[in-house]
Structure formats: structure tokens, C-alpha cells
Amino acid sequence: MSQRAPERVVAPGGGTAGTTRRGQAVKFAVLIVLAAFFLMPMYVLVATGFKPFAEATAARAWLLPREWSMEGWSTAWTALAPGLWNSVRMVVPAAVVSAVLGSLNGYVMARWRFPGADTVFTLFLFGMFIPYQAVMIPLQQIMVSSGLMGGLFPLILAHTVYGIPICTLIFRNYYASIPHTLIEAARVDGAGLLRTYAHVVLPVSAPAFAVTLIWQFTSAWNDFLFAVFLTGPQSWPVTVQLNNVAGSMVVPYNQQMAAAVLASLPTLVIYLVLGRYFMRGLMAGALKG
Amino acid sequence: MSGPATRPGAAEGGTGPRRPTRARHGSRGRRLRTRVRSWGPSLLLVSPSILLIGIFVYGMIGWNTRLALSDQHRPTDEGSFVGLDNFVALWQEARWPAAVNNAIVFTVVFVGGALLLGWLLGLLLDKGIRGEPVFRTLFLAPMAVSFIATGVVWRWLMNPAPAERATGLNALFVHVNLDFLVNTWWTAPDLGMAAMALPAIWQLSGYVMALFLAGFRGVPAELREAARVDGCSEWGVYWHVVMPRLRPVTLSAVIIIGHMSLKVFDLIIAIAGQQIVADVPAVYMWSTVFEVRDPAKGATIASYLLVAVAVFVIPYLVWTMREERSEGR
């Protein structure tokens, strides 16, 4: 037991001392096997996407394409392009507006509290967890009866409103970590609520905006439920179009897989490039993480 | 994310200056006015969001509940109050208990599987290993992708067709002579929903890993050290020192994965469409509202979903807020 002691000095990411080398090798082997499990669907997506129509068959299912073809990609692109564009037009305003509202709420809840702020905050948070099925029928009825159905607006509104809770949570936690003295100083100088926000709080908010914008972008982009009942064919975002492409029995696998990759590229790129902020958004969902 | 920074204790610091003000002004009226002046604007600033959340979350939940308690079984019906009739009637149908059962199987396998795999991944990476950032990135990547896209590839992987026509895992199993593993995946009547949980586990165990990794690394090194000095083996350190401190993380993971699981919809639609064998309450509600067009029944299913989620989430939120407050003091 005590001969295992050297393990304790292993720094994250570093190598190891002699006795634990075997342990490290076993761990590494297990990780490689698990990595293969995680990579398997990605391999299938890309390999099948590059196969010509004739080759996307059962017999060659797991093999690399014999002949690399762009056919699947170009057909998928043609089918998905309107949806991709709709998604962009829907996600950007939804993310921006909910981030701005979240910032104002977070500032108040962390720094300028009113009686009952805790209760309001908890009620907001519950909105983060509700199954959207519980608001689906009324939401649809309101949109239909107000004549808004058809365009992207209902979807933008839904993602904005239901994004407020998590944005508020992220900003509240972020603002609570701003040094106390910074805000006190502004108050002593006679700055009011909005002045303090504009001159002290907003200028240091960039990281929290990054987190909320990425979080909102990703979740609105990946949403299917709201999209499928709040939009018509003209305004279908990419998830709905992808489901239509892939759900049809006549669309060959190479196109289906290529379409799935195309629909996932924006969020995957964000995750790879801005992983740190993406992670923080994820962790914010777990209050006590 | 939540460290000391999130304590309302720290947040309350913002209201500090009220105290000297209160001392200066003696009269009650003036004190009240000062207080209103101090929190009036902040309430005003939050009011658009309060209004939106009030209408779109609580107002609509109320509307949905009223619908569930009515007999509006066609969109054009007037609908009058019938109490819990719809809630009782649902259980008389064959489809509903089956859908509930499917959701429970799915949830147990999904939550259990994601927790176990996520914990294992976190444990393997805890002390650092060559290529750790690459592994972390890889395990988390599925999280960035939609359930619809995940469904496209997993429907291919879990293609239930017999081996010679199968395209996915069945074909792979035959290829490497593991024929006994060939099965009908999500179309199996008994274990189908367990197979359906597989893509969900693939998608979210990386998230659980991230939570656990943060938890593992949040355990002070001195604590681990002290246990080792007391003669604990490495496993003993994990079992007696590290694991007990992971309870809050585990609870968060269970709540988050669990609430996603109960309302699963996209993944089922993408893999199985609306086939009865993989029916769950959210899919049942979908066909009730948009195909059968029975608003009251659809609202009833939605109410059951809301209750199922609320039963876990409300105590969790209350507990979290209380915990935060006690930490702050």
C-alpha cells in the first residue's frame, strides 16, 4: 500500500515515477478503448458521408470509401442550406436578447437586491428545468391566435424567454465574484443602479457574455421540440430539416450522414474553438458543480 | 462554477450601504422611502424578465393545467371543468402505462449508465495522464451535437436488420465473429429501451465526467495526504475521502440527467420515429396534440411530465438555495 505513495506527486498531465508506470499503462489502455467507443459514430458519419451512393451499402458498411466522393455532401448541402440559414437568423437574436436580459437580472440578483429576490431567482431557476411540453399547447395557441405563426419570430421568442433562467444564473454567479470594493466605490461616488452597471459592471462582463452567448447558441441550434411546432416549412431550422432528410427512407445513407455532419459543424466548431466558455456554460447548469 | 463566488452572502454585500442610511434618518416614513428608492429601480430593471417568465412559464403552466382539468377533447370544443377525470382515464389505456414503463426503463439505464461511465472517465483522468486534454475534448464532444444528429448515426449503428442486411453494429459483430452479440436493439420488446439509452449515454457521459473531474480535483490535496499517512490504500483514499465529498456533484448529475431523461423526445423521434415499441410520454403527447388533436389529453400527459420533473427538481432547488445561504453565513 505505502509503495504506491509516489502516485500522489503526479502532477496533472505529467508523467509518472517507476512503480506506477504499469498502472498508468493500464489506465491509458482503458482510455483508448473508451475513446474508440466515443469515436465510432464520428467515424461512421465521416466515412459514410464520403462514399458515393453505390457504395453506401451493408456489405461495405464499416470500410473506408473505396472512392472518395463529394456527392453526399453537395446533395446534403442543397437540402440543408435553407435550414442552416434559418437557424442562424433564429439563434443570433435569441442568444443576444436573452444574454442582455440575463446580464441585467444577474446584476440585480447579485448586487442590488430587492426584497424577495431569492424567491424570484428560485422561481426563475425552476423555469430552466420545466419540461417544455408543459407550455407547448398554450404557446402554440397564443402564436396561432396572434397570427405570428409562420415566420421565425415565435421560435426566437421561445428561445429568448426560456433562455432567461440560465443566463440569469450565469451572470448572477459571475457578478457575485466581482470584487466588492469596485461597486462600493461607484456607489460612494453617487452612481445609481444604471450608472454603476454601465460604468463598472458591464465593462468587465465579457467572459460571462461569452459563456451565455455560446450556451444559448448551442442549445437553440440543437433544439428540435420548439422548432418543430413553432415553425412552418418556410422557417424550419436545420434540426427539423435534418430530421426530414434522415427520416425519409429513400434518402441514401451517405447523404443522411453528410447532412448530420453539416448540421452539427457550427456547434462543434464553437466547442472546439471556445471550449473553455462552452464548459463553463455546461457547469453552470449544475448549480453545485 | 459555484464556489464561494455564488454565495448570496457575498451578493448581499451590495445592499450594505443601506445600513448607515437607515441610522441617519430617524422617521419611519423616510426610512421606507429610502428603502423603496434603493430597491425600486432594481425591481424595475428585472421586471421585463419577471413578466416574461411569469407569463411564459407560470401562466402557461396554469393554462395547461386548466386544460388538463377540462373536457376539451377537440380543438374546437368549449371545454368545462371535469376535475381529475383525464388523469384517471389515461391509465385505462394500453398505450400510456407502456409509455411510462418505457420512460422508466430508459431513465434508469440512461442515468445509471451515464453516471457510471462518467465517473469512470473522471476517475481515469483525475490524476492526469498523457494526452488528457485530447481525451477530455473527445469525451465531451458529443455534448455539442443535437440529439437529432446523434439519432441519425445511432439509428444506423443500431440497425435491427439481420446481419447480412444490417449496416451497423450487428454487421460489425458478424465481421469480428461476435455473432452472439447480434440483436434487434431498440426494436426488442423487453430490452429495447435499454438499447435506446445507449446513444443518450454516449452523448452525456462526457458531461458527467466533467462534473466529476471538477469534483475530484476540488478535494483538497491535504485531505488525501492525511488519509495516506493514516495508512489508506489509493482505493481507500477514493472510497473513504474522495467519494463522500462527491455527493453534491452526484446529486446534480442525477437531477440534470434525470430531468432530461424523463422528457426525452428528440432522440426517440430521430431513431424510432413514432413507432409504438419505443413510445414515451413526450412522443405520446406529441401524437395526441398534433395528430389525434385532443388538447385536454395532451395537456394531461404534459402535466404528468411536469409533476415527474418537479418532484425531483423543487426539493433540489430548495436544498441548493438553503445550502448556499448557510455557506454564506
XYZ file of C-alpha atoms in Angstrom:
618
model
C 0.000 0.000 0.000
C 2.580 2.517 1.016
C 4.711 1.657 -2.010
C 2.034 3.346 -4.100
C 2.855 6.608 -2.423
C 4.675 8.147 -5.420
C 1.341 8.461 -7.209
C 0.456 11.375 -5.031
C 3.130 13.576 -6.526
C 1.921 13.066 -10.064
C 1.039 16.440 -11.437
C -1.955 16.686 -13.739
C -0.818 15.959 -17.241
C 2.635 14.904 -16.115
C 4.436 11.568 -16.378
C 4.896 9.168 -13.503
C 7.541 7.564 -11.393
C 8.620 3.932 -11.836
C 6.252 1.940 -9.618
C 3.097 3.323 -11.143
C 4.106 3.031 -14.759
C 2.129 -0.180 -15.135
C -0.930 1.419 -13.562
C -0.604 4.316 -15.966
C -0.325 1.943 -18.914
C -3.481 0.093 -17.875
C -5.352 3.381 -17.441
C -4.135 4.565 -20.803
C -5.253 1.351 -22.486
C -8.723 1.620 -20.954
C -8.953 5.244 -22.079
C -8.002 4.279 -25.622
C -10.756 1.641 -25.717
C -13.286 4.157 -24.425
C -12.043 6.740 -26.903
C -12.713 4.236 -29.686
C -16.304 3.889 -28.433
C -16.707 7.667 -28.493
C -15.112 7.995 -31.917
C -17.057 5.178 -33.569
C -20.123 7.247 -34.517
C -17.913 10.056 -35.763
C -16.003 7.642 -37.959
C -19.260 6.309 -39.379
C -20.546 9.814 -40.104
C -17.475 10.960 -41.951
C -16.624 7.690 -43.736
C -20.181 7.139 -44.937
C -20.552 10.796 -45.900
C -17.661 10.460 -48.328
C -18.966 7.316 -50.006
C -20.602 7.527 -53.387
C -24.231 6.439 -53.475
C -23.447 2.964 -54.812
C -21.001 2.237 -52.015
C -23.200 3.190 -49.022
C -24.334 -0.410 -48.614
C -24.426 -3.050 -45.903
C -21.528 -5.035 -47.318
C -19.099 -2.127 -47.097
C -20.707 -0.534 -44.047
C -17.600 -0.316 -41.884
C -14.994 0.121 -44.570
C -13.470 3.346 -45.715
C -14.761 4.608 -49.040
C -13.053 2.909 -51.958
C -13.564 6.041 -53.929
C -13.915 9.330 -52.013
C -16.885 11.255 -53.290
C -18.365 14.689 -52.612
C -21.748 13.626 -53.913
C -23.331 13.098 -50.475
C -22.051 16.431 -49.208
C -23.276 18.507 -52.105
C -26.746 16.924 -52.061
C -26.965 17.344 -48.278
C -25.830 20.939 -48.566
C -28.525 21.714 -51.119
C -31.168 20.142 -48.892
C -29.997 21.805 -45.686
C -28.858 25.259 -46.763
C -32.219 26.991 -46.138
C -32.445 25.360 -42.710
C -28.899 26.360 -41.805
C -29.676 29.948 -42.742
C -32.947 29.882 -40.760
C -31.062 28.551 -37.744
C -28.554 31.382 -37.915
C -31.276 34.008 -38.220
C -33.129 32.475 -35.277
C -30.222 31.742 -32.951
C -28.411 35.078 -33.105
C -31.234 37.357 -31.876
C -32.430 34.783 -29.340
C -28.954 34.443 -27.858
C -28.268 38.172 -27.766
C -31.560 39.238 -26.183
C -31.566 36.520 -23.516
C -27.933 37.303 -22.681
C -28.717 41.001 -22.239
C -31.734 40.289 -20.039
C -29.709 37.720 -18.108
C -27.000 40.286 -17.525
C -29.428 42.850 -16.085
C -31.132 40.220 -13.913
C -27.854 38.749 -12.735
C -26.561 42.194 -11.783
C -29.640 42.944 -9.704
C -29.802 39.500 -8.093
C -26.144 39.567 -7.144
C -25.558 43.218 -6.316
C -28.680 45.279 -5.993
C -31.173 43.017 -4.394
C -34.788 43.802 -3.647
C -36.984 42.077 -1.051
C -37.936 38.647 -2.316
C -35.074 38.498 -4.808
C -34.176 34.988 -3.659
C -37.698 33.765 -4.275
C -37.809 35.357 -7.715
C -34.464 33.805 -8.529
C -35.612 30.342 -7.443
C -38.789 30.717 -9.500
C -36.632 31.668 -12.482
C -34.417 28.630 -11.961
C -37.364 26.288 -11.974
C -38.107 27.620 -15.460
C -34.796 26.098 -16.509
C -35.919 22.602 -15.607
C -39.570 22.522 -16.668
C -40.427 20.113 -19.457
C -41.337 22.333 -22.381
C -44.242 20.005 -23.051
C -45.984 21.733 -20.141
C -46.079 25.054 -22.031
C -46.319 23.669 -25.538
C -50.081 23.777 -26.129
C -50.683 27.301 -24.755
C -47.602 28.622 -26.538
C -48.765 27.258 -29.841
C -52.297 28.545 -29.329
C -51.058 32.048 -28.496
C -48.828 32.125 -31.546
C -51.607 30.892 -33.811
C -54.269 33.238 -32.464
C -51.972 36.253 -32.600
C -51.139 35.471 -36.201
C -47.408 35.255 -35.530
C -47.137 31.638 -36.642
C -45.299 31.063 -39.869
C -42.160 33.097 -39.501
C -39.195 32.691 -37.201
C -40.464 35.085 -34.550
C -42.278 32.517 -32.350
C -39.150 30.396 -32.184
C -36.938 33.392 -31.406
C -39.319 34.434 -28.657
C -39.422 30.941 -27.147
C -35.649 30.548 -27.067
C -35.237 34.044 -25.649
C -37.747 33.600 -22.840
C -36.772 30.073 -21.845
C -33.110 31.059 -22.009
C -33.525 33.817 -19.411
C -33.180 31.488 -16.376
C -29.808 30.009 -17.266
C -28.466 33.373 -18.453
C -29.541 34.952 -15.156
C -27.849 32.148 -13.237
C -24.576 32.501 -15.133
C -24.462 36.291 -14.753
C -25.500 36.228 -11.108
C -22.691 33.833 -10.259
C -20.250 35.839 -12.297
C -21.183 39.208 -10.821
C -21.078 37.851 -7.287
C -17.366 37.251 -7.877
C -16.562 40.826 -8.879
C -14.630 42.499 -6.065
C -16.997 44.144 -3.695
C -14.983 47.334 -3.412
C -15.348 48.108 -7.098
C -19.091 48.522 -6.833
C -18.964 50.158 -3.409
C -16.639 52.803 -4.730
C -19.036 53.655 -7.524
C -21.907 53.873 -5.066
C -19.997 56.095 -2.707
C -19.317 58.359 -5.676
C -23.070 58.649 -6.002
C -23.558 56.414 -9.051
C -27.013 54.880 -9.244
C -28.126 51.483 -10.399
C -27.765 52.029 -14.116
C -24.632 54.160 -13.933
C -22.880 51.529 -11.836
C -23.977 48.880 -14.312
C -22.846 50.808 -17.365
C -19.521 52.049 -16.000
C -18.392 49.358 -13.606
C -20.194 46.094 -14.251
C -20.738 45.992 -17.994
C -17.091 46.651 -18.931
C -15.977 43.528 -17.060
C -18.809 41.321 -18.306
C -17.216 39.972 -21.475
C -16.419 36.473 -20.155
C -19.960 35.969 -18.856
C -21.370 37.191 -22.150
C -19.162 34.703 -23.950
C -20.469 31.859 -21.787
C -24.146 32.764 -22.127
C -23.963 33.501 -25.848
C -22.270 30.182 -26.539
C -24.644 28.305 -24.295
C -27.693 29.904 -25.861
C -26.347 29.485 -29.368
C -25.735 25.786 -28.815
C -28.998 24.953 -27.104
C -31.153 26.934 -29.549
C -29.268 25.490 -32.508
C -29.738 21.933 -31.259
C -33.362 22.334 -30.209
C -35.940 20.279 -32.036
C -39.133 20.371 -29.955
C -39.884 24.104 -30.158
C -38.673 24.215 -33.731
C -40.996 21.520 -34.937
C -44.225 23.017 -33.611
C -43.457 26.735 -33.772
C -42.261 26.944 -37.364
C -43.622 26.171 -40.794
C -41.728 24.673 -43.748
C -40.510 28.128 -44.789
C -38.843 28.746 -41.452
C -37.722 25.255 -40.443
C -34.359 25.385 -38.723
C -31.685 22.855 -39.517
C -32.651 20.216 -36.917
C -36.123 19.873 -38.413
C -34.756 19.690 -41.941
C -32.180 17.147 -40.896
C -34.868 15.004 -39.316
C -36.906 15.207 -42.509
C -33.931 14.289 -44.665
C -32.853 11.426 -42.425
C -36.335 10.241 -41.525
C -37.140 9.587 -45.151
C -36.477 6.024 -46.197
C -35.475 6.981 -49.710
C -32.544 9.193 -48.778
C -29.343 7.152 -49.029
C -27.039 6.832 -46.038
C -24.212 8.861 -47.498
C -26.488 11.906 -47.730
C -28.008 11.333 -44.290
C -24.598 11.166 -42.641
C -23.267 14.154 -44.555
C -26.346 16.127 -43.534
C -25.875 15.210 -39.867
C -22.271 16.435 -40.026
C -23.224 19.690 -41.732
C -25.947 20.368 -39.167
C -23.501 19.787 -36.306
C -20.493 21.671 -37.638
C -21.328 25.131 -36.223
C -21.745 23.911 -32.653
C -18.778 21.543 -32.913
C -16.551 24.341 -34.185
C -17.657 26.591 -31.322
C -16.974 23.795 -28.875
C -13.507 23.162 -30.269
C -12.510 26.828 -30.580
C -14.171 28.233 -27.458
C -14.180 25.066 -25.352
C -13.391 26.893 -22.116
C -16.527 29.035 -22.299
C -18.619 26.146 -23.556
C -17.542 24.162 -20.496
C -18.415 26.954 -18.100
C -21.882 27.120 -19.562
C -22.239 23.395 -19.048
C -21.062 23.577 -15.477
C -23.398 26.453 -14.707
C -26.288 24.112 -15.313
C -25.115 22.098 -12.349
C -25.669 24.613 -9.580
C -23.485 22.897 -7.050
C -20.923 21.598 -9.567
C -18.877 27.354 -11.222
C -20.490 27.740 -7.875
C -17.583 28.099 -5.483
C -17.622 30.811 -2.885
C -18.487 33.321 -5.555
C -22.110 32.283 -5.756
C -22.971 32.735 -2.120
C -25.718 35.219 -1.656
C -23.787 36.281 1.419
C -21.257 37.839 -0.886
C -24.019 39.096 -3.105
C -25.793 40.740 -0.235
C -22.764 42.906 0.244
C -24.324 45.059 -2.441
C -27.028 46.157 -0.079
C -24.539 47.172 2.565
C -24.770 50.941 2.349
C -28.383 50.858 3.361
C -27.438 50.470 6.985
C -25.771 53.856 7.561
C -28.636 55.497 5.684
C -31.103 53.860 7.989
C -29.267 55.128 11.021
C -29.240 58.672 9.741
C -32.915 59.012 9.047
C -34.985 58.542 12.118
C -38.577 58.614 10.939
C -40.293 55.521 9.625
C -41.711 57.158 6.546
C -38.377 58.424 5.409
C -36.785 55.081 6.086
C -39.377 53.375 3.915
C -38.914 55.928 1.173
C -35.169 55.406 1.237
C -35.604 51.698 1.004
C -38.030 51.934 -1.881
C -35.606 54.259 -3.567
C -32.854 51.700 -3.088
C -34.699 48.672 -4.436
C -37.358 50.225 -6.635
C -35.099 50.749 -9.662
C -33.629 47.266 -9.368
C -37.075 45.709 -9.319
C -37.910 47.785 -12.351
C -34.836 46.514 -14.166
C -35.806 42.884 -13.590
C -39.495 43.428 -14.277
C -39.403 42.644 -18.022
C -37.956 39.231 -17.219
C -40.347 38.695 -14.320
C -43.178 39.484 -16.686
C -41.904 37.163 -19.419
C -41.195 34.276 -17.030
C -44.489 34.932 -15.267
C -46.441 34.656 -18.498
C -44.477 32.084 -20.450
C -43.552 29.744 -17.611
C -46.105 30.070 -14.829
C -49.018 31.484 -16.814
C -48.716 28.787 -19.419
C -48.285 26.040 -16.855
C -51.512 27.337 -15.307
C -53.236 27.372 -18.685
C -52.014 23.871 -19.417
C -53.243 22.658 -16.037
C -56.677 24.182 -16.597
C -56.814 22.448 -19.973
C -55.856 19.136 -18.373
C -58.711 19.530 -15.882
C -61.245 20.176 -18.658
C -63.038 18.010 -21.207
C -61.841 19.939 -24.259
C -61.144 16.859 -26.329
C -61.297 18.635 -29.684
C -59.600 21.928 -30.516
C -62.994 23.489 -31.256
C -64.716 22.279 -28.060
C -65.694 24.742 -25.350
C -64.467 22.533 -22.508
C -65.733 22.544 -18.948
C -64.135 21.586 -15.649
C -64.062 17.839 -15.040
C -61.534 17.587 -12.229
C -59.007 14.784 -12.407
C -61.008 12.664 -14.870
C -58.380 12.875 -17.608
C -55.644 11.970 -15.164
C -57.500 8.809 -14.212
C -58.659 7.926 -17.719
C -55.116 7.922 -19.062
C -54.281 4.845 -17.025
C -57.169 2.925 -18.609
C -55.428 2.994 -21.966
C -52.913 0.421 -23.054
C -50.551 2.971 -24.556
C -50.000 5.182 -21.510
C -48.713 2.655 -18.925
C -46.491 1.185 -21.630
C -45.067 4.629 -22.412
C -44.489 5.312 -18.713
C -42.795 1.965 -18.343
C -40.554 2.706 -21.327
C -39.609 6.087 -19.883
C -38.708 4.488 -16.557
C -36.522 1.810 -18.158
C -34.864 4.437 -20.328
C -34.270 6.725 -17.351
C -32.807 4.031 -15.119
C -30.395 2.805 -17.800
C -29.521 6.278 -19.055
C -28.935 7.848 -15.627
C -27.166 4.775 -14.276
C -25.047 4.323 -17.402
C -24.074 7.972 -17.800
C -23.222 8.223 -14.112
C -21.104 5.087 -14.104
C -19.269 5.816 -17.344
C -18.848 9.487 -16.475
C -17.487 8.596 -13.059
C -15.084 6.071 -14.585
C -13.826 8.613 -17.109
C -13.367 11.192 -14.369
C -11.512 8.693 -12.213
C -9.185 7.693 -15.053
C -8.339 11.300 -15.809
C -8.262 12.555 -12.215
C -4.546 12.340 -11.624
C -3.583 13.386 -15.084
C -2.409 11.207 -17.909
C -0.625 11.730 -21.183
C -2.986 13.283 -23.692
C -5.532 14.288 -21.071
C -6.787 17.376 -22.973
C -7.364 15.251 -26.079
C -9.361 12.677 -24.124
C -11.397 15.328 -22.361
C -12.216 17.092 -25.628
C -13.187 13.817 -27.235
C -15.430 12.580 -24.421
C -17.240 15.903 -24.217
C -17.677 16.472 -27.947
C -20.998 14.587 -28.318
C -22.483 17.123 -25.905
C -22.122 19.847 -28.549
C -24.231 17.917 -31.038
C -28.026 17.758 -31.263
C -29.991 14.643 -30.369
C -31.318 14.658 -33.930
C -27.828 14.358 -35.421
C -26.898 11.758 -32.798
C -30.064 9.885 -33.729
C -29.110 9.771 -37.414
C -25.898 7.896 -36.791
C -27.176 5.700 -33.960
C -30.160 4.594 -35.970
C -27.631 3.333 -38.481
C -25.478 1.758 -35.769
C -28.432 0.064 -34.077
C -29.995 -1.112 -37.302
C -32.062 -4.131 -36.255
C -31.949 -5.879 -39.634
C -30.344 -9.345 -39.636
C -26.646 -9.459 -40.194
C -26.436 -9.829 -43.969
C -28.529 -6.694 -44.452
C -27.510 -4.893 -41.261
C -25.441 -1.779 -41.639
C -24.300 -1.003 -38.137
C -23.100 -2.744 -35.011
C -24.723 -6.033 -35.984
C -22.643 -6.069 -39.164
C -19.557 -5.225 -37.130
C -20.254 -8.061 -34.674
C -20.599 -10.583 -37.516
C -17.450 -9.184 -39.087
C -15.371 -9.843 -35.976
C -17.069 -13.180 -35.193
C -19.023 -11.996 -32.186
C -22.311 -13.218 -33.653
C -23.857 -13.835 -30.229
C -23.936 -10.068 -29.723
C -26.177 -9.535 -32.729
C -29.568 -8.328 -31.530
C -32.600 -6.311 -32.524
C -31.601 -3.221 -30.498
C -34.331 -0.695 -29.815
C -36.998 -2.802 -31.547
C -36.733 -5.516 -28.882
C -39.926 -5.516 -26.810
C -38.261 -6.031 -23.444
C -34.755 -4.606 -23.600
C -35.384 -2.157 -26.425
C -35.473 0.927 -24.248
C -32.215 -0.084 -22.601
C -30.610 -0.120 -26.056
C -32.237 3.222 -26.791
C -30.402 4.655 -23.774
C -27.045 3.803 -25.350
C -26.843 6.855 -27.647
C -28.001 9.029 -24.757
C -25.213 7.643 -22.584
C -22.751 8.249 -25.416
C -23.924 11.831 -25.615
C -23.936 12.796 -21.937
C -21.382 10.724 -20.043
C -18.729 13.258 -21.030
C -20.739 15.902 -19.225
C -20.903 13.747 -16.111
C -17.156 13.215 -16.472
C -16.614 16.976 -16.437
C -18.712 17.330 -13.289
C -16.875 14.512 -11.523
C -13.476 15.724 -12.665
C -14.226 19.124 -11.150
C -15.403 17.318 -8.011
C -12.331 15.087 -7.767
C -9.983 17.996 -8.212
C -11.883 20.067 -5.702
C -10.903 17.679 -2.901
C -8.029 19.327 -1.037
C -4.733 17.515 -1.530
C -4.064 17.662 2.219
C -7.120 15.528 2.874
C -5.930 12.805 0.521
C -2.475 13.101 2.004
C -3.753 12.758 5.563
C -5.619 9.579 4.644
C -2.487 8.111 3.087
C -0.474 8.908 6.182
C -3.124 7.053 8.166
C -2.371 4.014 6.011
C -5.142 4.200 3.444
C -4.545 2.494 0.095
C -5.173 4.548 -3.060
C -8.564 2.866 -3.344
C -9.198 3.548 0.317
C -8.478 7.218 -0.239
C -11.077 7.326 -3.004
C -13.596 5.291 -1.080
C -13.328 6.994 2.315
C -12.143 10.504 1.491
C -12.941 11.474 -2.080
C -16.250 9.740 -2.766
C -18.151 11.092 0.246
C -17.286 14.608 -0.884
C -18.723 13.932 -4.315
C -22.272 13.558 -3.067
C -23.388 17.059 -4.139
C -21.840 16.562 -7.601
C -23.525 13.188 -7.945
C -26.848 14.680 -6.928
C -26.509 17.470 -9.510
C -25.659 14.948 -12.208
C -28.636 12.743 -11.301
C -31.030 15.708 -11.344
C -29.751 17.080 -14.645
C -29.525 13.767 -16.493
C -32.740 12.547 -14.872
C -34.829 15.549 -15.837
C -33.571 15.341 -19.410
C -34.361 11.682 -19.483
C -37.960 11.956 -18.286
C -38.847 14.326 -21.109
C -36.825 12.598 -23.839
C -38.284 13.331 -27.250
C -35.780 14.282 -29.983
C -33.690 11.161 -29.641
C -36.689 8.838 -29.846
C -38.098 10.702 -32.846
C -34.746 10.612 -34.636
C -34.164 6.904 -34.062
C -37.579 5.286 -33.949
C -39.926 7.928 -35.304
C -43.306 7.291 -33.729
C -43.166 3.532 -33.513
C -45.094 2.227 -30.552
C -42.297 -0.080 -29.425
C -40.231 2.951 -28.340
C -43.123 5.081 -27.168
C -42.516 7.509 -24.290
C -44.839 10.106 -22.713
C -43.376 13.015 -24.717
C -43.920 11.190 -28.015
C -47.385 10.081 -26.929
C -48.245 13.664 -26.083
C -46.942 14.772 -29.448
C -49.224 12.468 -31.396
C -52.142 13.281 -29.093
C -51.834 17.011 -29.671
C -50.838 17.172 -33.313
C -52.333 14.049 -34.848
C -55.315 12.984 -32.739
C -55.897 16.641 -31.830
C -57.082 16.131 -28.275
C -55.885 19.184 -26.295
C -57.181 18.073 -22.888
C -55.497 14.694 -23.095
C -52.275 16.204 -24.395
C -52.286 18.696 -21.527
C -52.831 15.835 -19.083
C -49.749 13.997 -20.341
C -47.792 17.254 -20.125
C -48.977 17.729 -16.539
C -47.747 14.281 -15.604
C -44.375 15.103 -17.120
C -44.221 18.366 -15.193
C -45.063 16.628 -11.925
C -42.480 13.912 -12.573
C -39.779 16.541 -13.064
C -40.977 18.875 -10.286
C -40.919 16.118 -7.672
C -37.139 15.925 -8.027
C -36.248 19.435 -9.071
C -38.132 21.511 -6.486
C -36.575 19.834 -3.421
C -33.220 20.065 -5.205
C -33.579 23.800 -5.837
C -34.752 24.460 -2.284
C -31.874 22.422 -0.908
C -29.366 24.202 -3.128
C -30.568 27.648 -2.165
C -30.546 26.758 1.520
C -27.066 25.287 1.227
C -25.811 28.431 -0.481
C -27.303 30.606 2.192
C -25.817 28.624 5.051
C -22.423 28.706 3.362
C -22.696 32.431 3.037
C -23.109 32.960 6.755
